[in-house]
PDB file of C-alpha atoms in Angstrom:
ATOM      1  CA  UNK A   1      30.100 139.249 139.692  1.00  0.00           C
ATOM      2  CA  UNK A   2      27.879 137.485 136.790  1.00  0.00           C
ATOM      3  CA  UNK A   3      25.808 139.786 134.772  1.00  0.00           C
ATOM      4  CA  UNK A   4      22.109 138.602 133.921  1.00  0.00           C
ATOM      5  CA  UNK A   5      19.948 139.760 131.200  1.00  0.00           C
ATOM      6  CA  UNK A   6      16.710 139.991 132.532  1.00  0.00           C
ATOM      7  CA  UNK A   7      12.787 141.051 131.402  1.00  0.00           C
ATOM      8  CA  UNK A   8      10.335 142.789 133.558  1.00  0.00           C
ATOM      9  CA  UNK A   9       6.754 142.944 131.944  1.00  0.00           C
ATOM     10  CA  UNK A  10       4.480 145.426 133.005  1.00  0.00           C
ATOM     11  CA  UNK A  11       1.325 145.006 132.570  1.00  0.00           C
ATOM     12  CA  UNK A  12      -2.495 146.722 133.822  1.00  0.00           C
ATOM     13  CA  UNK A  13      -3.986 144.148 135.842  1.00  0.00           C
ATOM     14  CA  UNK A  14      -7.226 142.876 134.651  1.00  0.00           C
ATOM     15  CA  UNK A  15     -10.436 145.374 134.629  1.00  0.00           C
ATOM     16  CA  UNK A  16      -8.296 148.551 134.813  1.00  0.00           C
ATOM     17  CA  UNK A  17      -9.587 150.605 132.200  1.00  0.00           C
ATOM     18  CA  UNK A  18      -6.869 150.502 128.949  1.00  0.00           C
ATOM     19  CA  UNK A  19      -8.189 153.720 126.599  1.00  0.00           C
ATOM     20  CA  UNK A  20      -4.653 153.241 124.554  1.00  0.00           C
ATOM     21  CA  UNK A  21      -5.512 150.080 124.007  1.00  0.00           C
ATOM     22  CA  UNK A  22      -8.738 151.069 122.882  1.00  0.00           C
ATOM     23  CA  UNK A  23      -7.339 153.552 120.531  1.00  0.00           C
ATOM     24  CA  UNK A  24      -5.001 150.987 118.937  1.00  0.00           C
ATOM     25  CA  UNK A  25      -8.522 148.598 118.499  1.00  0.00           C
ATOM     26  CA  UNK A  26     -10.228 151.312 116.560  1.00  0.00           C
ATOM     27  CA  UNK A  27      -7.435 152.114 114.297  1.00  0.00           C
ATOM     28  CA  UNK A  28      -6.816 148.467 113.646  1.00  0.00           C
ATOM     29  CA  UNK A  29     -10.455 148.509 112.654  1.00  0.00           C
ATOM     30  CA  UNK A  30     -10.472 151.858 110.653  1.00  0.00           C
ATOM     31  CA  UNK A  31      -6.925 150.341 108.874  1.00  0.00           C
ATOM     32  CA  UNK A  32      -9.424 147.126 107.803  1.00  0.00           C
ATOM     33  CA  UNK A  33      -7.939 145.100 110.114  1.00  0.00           C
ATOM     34  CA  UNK A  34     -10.470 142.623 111.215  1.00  0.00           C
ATOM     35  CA  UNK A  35     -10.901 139.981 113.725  1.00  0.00           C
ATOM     36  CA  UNK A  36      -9.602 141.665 116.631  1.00  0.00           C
ATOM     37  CA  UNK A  37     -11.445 141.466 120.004  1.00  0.00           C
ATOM     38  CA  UNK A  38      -9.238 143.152 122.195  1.00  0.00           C
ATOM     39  CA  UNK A  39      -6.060 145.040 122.455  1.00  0.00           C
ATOM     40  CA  UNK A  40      -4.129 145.790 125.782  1.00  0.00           C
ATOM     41  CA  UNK A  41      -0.938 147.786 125.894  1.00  0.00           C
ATOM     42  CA  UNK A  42       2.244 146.908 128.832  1.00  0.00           C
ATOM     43  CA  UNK A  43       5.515 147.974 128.818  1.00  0.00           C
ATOM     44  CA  UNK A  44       8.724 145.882 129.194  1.00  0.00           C
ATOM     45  CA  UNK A  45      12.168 146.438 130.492  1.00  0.00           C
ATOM     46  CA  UNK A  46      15.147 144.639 129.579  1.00  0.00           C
ATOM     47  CA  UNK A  47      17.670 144.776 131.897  1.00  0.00           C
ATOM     48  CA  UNK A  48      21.880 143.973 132.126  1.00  0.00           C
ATOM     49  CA  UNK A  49      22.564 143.714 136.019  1.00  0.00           C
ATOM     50  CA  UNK A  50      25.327 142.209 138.418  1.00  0.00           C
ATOM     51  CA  UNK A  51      24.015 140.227 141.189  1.00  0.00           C
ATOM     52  CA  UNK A  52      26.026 137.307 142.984  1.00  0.00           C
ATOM     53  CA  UNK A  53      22.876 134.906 141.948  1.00  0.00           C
ATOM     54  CA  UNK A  54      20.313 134.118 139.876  1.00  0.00           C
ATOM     55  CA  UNK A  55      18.208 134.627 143.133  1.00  0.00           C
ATOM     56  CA  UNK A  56      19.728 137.876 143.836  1.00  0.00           C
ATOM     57  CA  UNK A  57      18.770 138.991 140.935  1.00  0.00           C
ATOM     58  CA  UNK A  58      15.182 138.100 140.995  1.00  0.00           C
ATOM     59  CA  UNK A  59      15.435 139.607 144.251  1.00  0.00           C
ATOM     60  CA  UNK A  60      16.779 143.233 142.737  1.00  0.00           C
ATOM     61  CA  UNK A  61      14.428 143.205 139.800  1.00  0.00           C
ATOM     62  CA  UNK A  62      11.602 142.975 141.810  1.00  0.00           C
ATOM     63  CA  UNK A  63      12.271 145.369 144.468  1.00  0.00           C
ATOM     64  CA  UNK A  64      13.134 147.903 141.433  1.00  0.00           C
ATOM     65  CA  UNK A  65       9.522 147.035 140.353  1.00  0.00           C
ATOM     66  CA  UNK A  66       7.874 147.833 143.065  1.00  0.00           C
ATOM     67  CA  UNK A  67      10.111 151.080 143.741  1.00  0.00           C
ATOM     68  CA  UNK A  68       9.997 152.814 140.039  1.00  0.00           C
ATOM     69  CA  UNK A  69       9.100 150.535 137.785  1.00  0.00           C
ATOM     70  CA  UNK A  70       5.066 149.426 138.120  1.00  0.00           C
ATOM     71  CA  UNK A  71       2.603 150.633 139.793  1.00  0.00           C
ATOM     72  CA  UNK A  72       1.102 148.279 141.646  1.00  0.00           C
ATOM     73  CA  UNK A  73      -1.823 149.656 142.596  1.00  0.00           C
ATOM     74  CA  UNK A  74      -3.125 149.237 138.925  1.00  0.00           C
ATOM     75  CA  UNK A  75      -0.422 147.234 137.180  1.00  0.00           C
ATOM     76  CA  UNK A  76       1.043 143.455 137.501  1.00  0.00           C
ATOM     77  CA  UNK A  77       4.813 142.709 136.904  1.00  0.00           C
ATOM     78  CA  UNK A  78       6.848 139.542 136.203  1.00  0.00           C
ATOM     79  CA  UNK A  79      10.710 139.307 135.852  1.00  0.00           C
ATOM     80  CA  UNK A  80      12.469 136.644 134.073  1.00  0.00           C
ATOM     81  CA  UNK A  81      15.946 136.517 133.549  1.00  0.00           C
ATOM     82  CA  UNK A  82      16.783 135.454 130.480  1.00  0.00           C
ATOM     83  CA  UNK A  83      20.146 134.833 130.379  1.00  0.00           C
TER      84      UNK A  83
ATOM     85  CA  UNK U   1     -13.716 130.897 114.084  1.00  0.00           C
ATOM     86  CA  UNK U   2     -11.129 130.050 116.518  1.00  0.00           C
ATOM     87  CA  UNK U   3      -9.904 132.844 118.768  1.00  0.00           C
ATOM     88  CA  UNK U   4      -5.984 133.374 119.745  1.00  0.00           C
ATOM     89  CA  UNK U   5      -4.297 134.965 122.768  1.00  0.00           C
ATOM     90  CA  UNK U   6      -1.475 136.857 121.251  1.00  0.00           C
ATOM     91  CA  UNK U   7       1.397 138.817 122.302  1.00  0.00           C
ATOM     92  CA  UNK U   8       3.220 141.348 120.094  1.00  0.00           C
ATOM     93  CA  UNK U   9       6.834 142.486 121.594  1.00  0.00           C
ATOM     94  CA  UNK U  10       8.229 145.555 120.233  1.00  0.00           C
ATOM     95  CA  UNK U  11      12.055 146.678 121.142  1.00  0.00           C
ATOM     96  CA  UNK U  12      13.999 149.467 119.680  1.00  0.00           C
ATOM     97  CA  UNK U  13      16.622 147.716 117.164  1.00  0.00           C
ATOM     98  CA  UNK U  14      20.370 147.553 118.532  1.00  0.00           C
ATOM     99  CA  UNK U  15      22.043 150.839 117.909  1.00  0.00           C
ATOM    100  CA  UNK U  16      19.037 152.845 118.514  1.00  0.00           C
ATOM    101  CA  UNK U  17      19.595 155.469 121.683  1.00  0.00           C
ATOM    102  CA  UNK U  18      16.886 155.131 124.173  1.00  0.00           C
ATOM    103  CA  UNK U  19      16.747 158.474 125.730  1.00  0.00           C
ATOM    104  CA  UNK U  20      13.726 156.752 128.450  1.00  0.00           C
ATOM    105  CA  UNK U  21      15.766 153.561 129.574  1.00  0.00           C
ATOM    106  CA  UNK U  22      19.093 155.956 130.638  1.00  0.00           C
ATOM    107  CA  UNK U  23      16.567 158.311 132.563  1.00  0.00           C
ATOM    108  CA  UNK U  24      14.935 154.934 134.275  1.00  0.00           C
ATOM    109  CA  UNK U  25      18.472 153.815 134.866  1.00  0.00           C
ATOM    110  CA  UNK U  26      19.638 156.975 136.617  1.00  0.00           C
ATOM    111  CA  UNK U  27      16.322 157.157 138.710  1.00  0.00           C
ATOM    112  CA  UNK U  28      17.578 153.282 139.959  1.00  0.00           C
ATOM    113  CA  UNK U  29      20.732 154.689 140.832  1.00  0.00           C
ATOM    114  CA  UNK U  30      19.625 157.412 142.671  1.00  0.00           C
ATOM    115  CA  UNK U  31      16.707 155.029 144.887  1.00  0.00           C
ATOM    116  CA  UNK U  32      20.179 152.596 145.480  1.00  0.00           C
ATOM    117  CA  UNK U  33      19.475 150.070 142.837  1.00  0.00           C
ATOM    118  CA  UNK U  34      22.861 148.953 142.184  1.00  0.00           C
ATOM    119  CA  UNK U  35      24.493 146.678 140.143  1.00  0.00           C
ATOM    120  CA  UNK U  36      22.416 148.139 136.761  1.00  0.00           C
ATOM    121  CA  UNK U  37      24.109 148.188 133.346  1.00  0.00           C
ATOM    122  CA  UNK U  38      21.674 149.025 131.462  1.00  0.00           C
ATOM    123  CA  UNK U  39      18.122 149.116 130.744  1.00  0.00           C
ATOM    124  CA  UNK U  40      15.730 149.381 127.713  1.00  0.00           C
ATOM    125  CA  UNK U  41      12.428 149.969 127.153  1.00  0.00           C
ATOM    126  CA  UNK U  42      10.131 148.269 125.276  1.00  0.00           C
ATOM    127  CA  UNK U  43       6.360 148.038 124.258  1.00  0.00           C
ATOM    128  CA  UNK U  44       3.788 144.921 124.082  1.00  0.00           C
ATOM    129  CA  UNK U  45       0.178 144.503 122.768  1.00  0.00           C
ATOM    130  CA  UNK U  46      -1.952 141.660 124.293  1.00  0.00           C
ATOM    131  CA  UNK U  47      -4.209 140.886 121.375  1.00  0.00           C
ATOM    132  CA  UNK U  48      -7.422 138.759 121.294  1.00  0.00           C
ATOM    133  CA  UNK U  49      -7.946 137.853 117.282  1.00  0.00           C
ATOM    134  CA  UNK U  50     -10.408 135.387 115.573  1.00  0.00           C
ATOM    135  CA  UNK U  51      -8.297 133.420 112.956  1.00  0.00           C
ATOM    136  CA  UNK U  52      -8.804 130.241 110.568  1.00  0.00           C
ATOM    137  CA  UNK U  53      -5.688 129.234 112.144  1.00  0.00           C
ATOM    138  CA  UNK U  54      -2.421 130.067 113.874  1.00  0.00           C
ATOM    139  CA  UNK U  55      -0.526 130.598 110.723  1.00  0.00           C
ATOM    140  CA  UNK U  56      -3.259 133.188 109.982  1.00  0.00           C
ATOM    141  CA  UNK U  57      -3.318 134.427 113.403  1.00  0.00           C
ATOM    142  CA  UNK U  58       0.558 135.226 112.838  1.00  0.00           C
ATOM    143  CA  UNK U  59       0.094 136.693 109.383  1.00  0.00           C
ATOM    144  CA  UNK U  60      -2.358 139.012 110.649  1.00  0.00           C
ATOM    145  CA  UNK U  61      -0.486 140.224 113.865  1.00  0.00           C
ATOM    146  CA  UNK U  62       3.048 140.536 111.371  1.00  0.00           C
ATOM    147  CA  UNK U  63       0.498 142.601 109.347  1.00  0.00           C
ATOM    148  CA  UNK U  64      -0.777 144.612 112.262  1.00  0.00           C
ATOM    149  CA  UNK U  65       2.752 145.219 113.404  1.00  0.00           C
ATOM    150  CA  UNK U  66       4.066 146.991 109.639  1.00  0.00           C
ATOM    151  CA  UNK U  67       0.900 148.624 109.954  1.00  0.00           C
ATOM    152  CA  UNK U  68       0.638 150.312 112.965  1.00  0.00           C
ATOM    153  CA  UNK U  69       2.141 149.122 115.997  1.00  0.00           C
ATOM    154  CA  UNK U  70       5.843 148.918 115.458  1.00  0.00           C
ATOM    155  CA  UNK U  71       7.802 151.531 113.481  1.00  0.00           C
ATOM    156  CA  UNK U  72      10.312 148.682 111.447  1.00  0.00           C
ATOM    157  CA  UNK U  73      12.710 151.733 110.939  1.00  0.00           C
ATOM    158  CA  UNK U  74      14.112 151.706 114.515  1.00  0.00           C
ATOM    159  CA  UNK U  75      12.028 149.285 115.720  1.00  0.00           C
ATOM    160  CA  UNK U  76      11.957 145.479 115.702  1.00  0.00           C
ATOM    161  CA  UNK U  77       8.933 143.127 116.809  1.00  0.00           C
ATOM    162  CA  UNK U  78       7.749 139.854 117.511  1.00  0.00           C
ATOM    163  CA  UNK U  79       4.651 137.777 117.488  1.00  0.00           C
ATOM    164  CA  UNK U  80       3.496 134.953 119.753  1.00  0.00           C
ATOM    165  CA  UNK U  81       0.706 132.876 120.213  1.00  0.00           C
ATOM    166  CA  UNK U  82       0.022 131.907 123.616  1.00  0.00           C
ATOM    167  CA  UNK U  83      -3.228 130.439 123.546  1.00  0.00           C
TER     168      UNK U  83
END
């Protein structure tokens, strides 16, 4: 079976509150970094998998999203395979 | 001043164990995810930053990165403009 390299972003979906982020913005700031309007925080996965297809895999990737991987209720994913 | 979308990708270097990716790759696994090699977890930063230009823009955000938001011992990053 052909293995794919893939890359899942997770990221908060707009207007859900990001205090890391936040965080990283003031300590930018205090470390005289200036210029910076805003700083939001995600999370990505990169992933070796088997599948039979490059649509199989899409397909697997996205149903391990929404399993274990994001939380959709506050956070938006996309998968990519990159090789 | 012009203002850039940027995204900052940080990745634990080759070599490096990544005690979180085997735990996410068990917990696959064990909800039936087959198929999964591996997987490794990563961090990214959406920034918003007023620059002269996107060669500042960059020079900042490789800046930002030494500074605070990757550690270059076991971590690399990189920097993109997207808008």
């Amino acid at each position: 079976m052909p293995r794919f390299n893939a890359r899942i972003t997770v990221t908060l979906k707009d207007g859900v509150l990001d205090p890391q982020g936040k965080a990283i913005e003031g300590s930018l700031a205090a470390l005289g970094h200036v210029g910076v309007n805003s700083v939001r925080q995600g999370k990505i996965f990169e992933v070796k998998l088997d599948a039979t297809s490059k649509t199989e895999a899409t397909k697997n990737l996205e149903a391990m999203c929404n399993d274990l991987l994001a939380n959709t209720v506050i956070e938006d994913f996309t998968v990519e395979i990159v090789a």
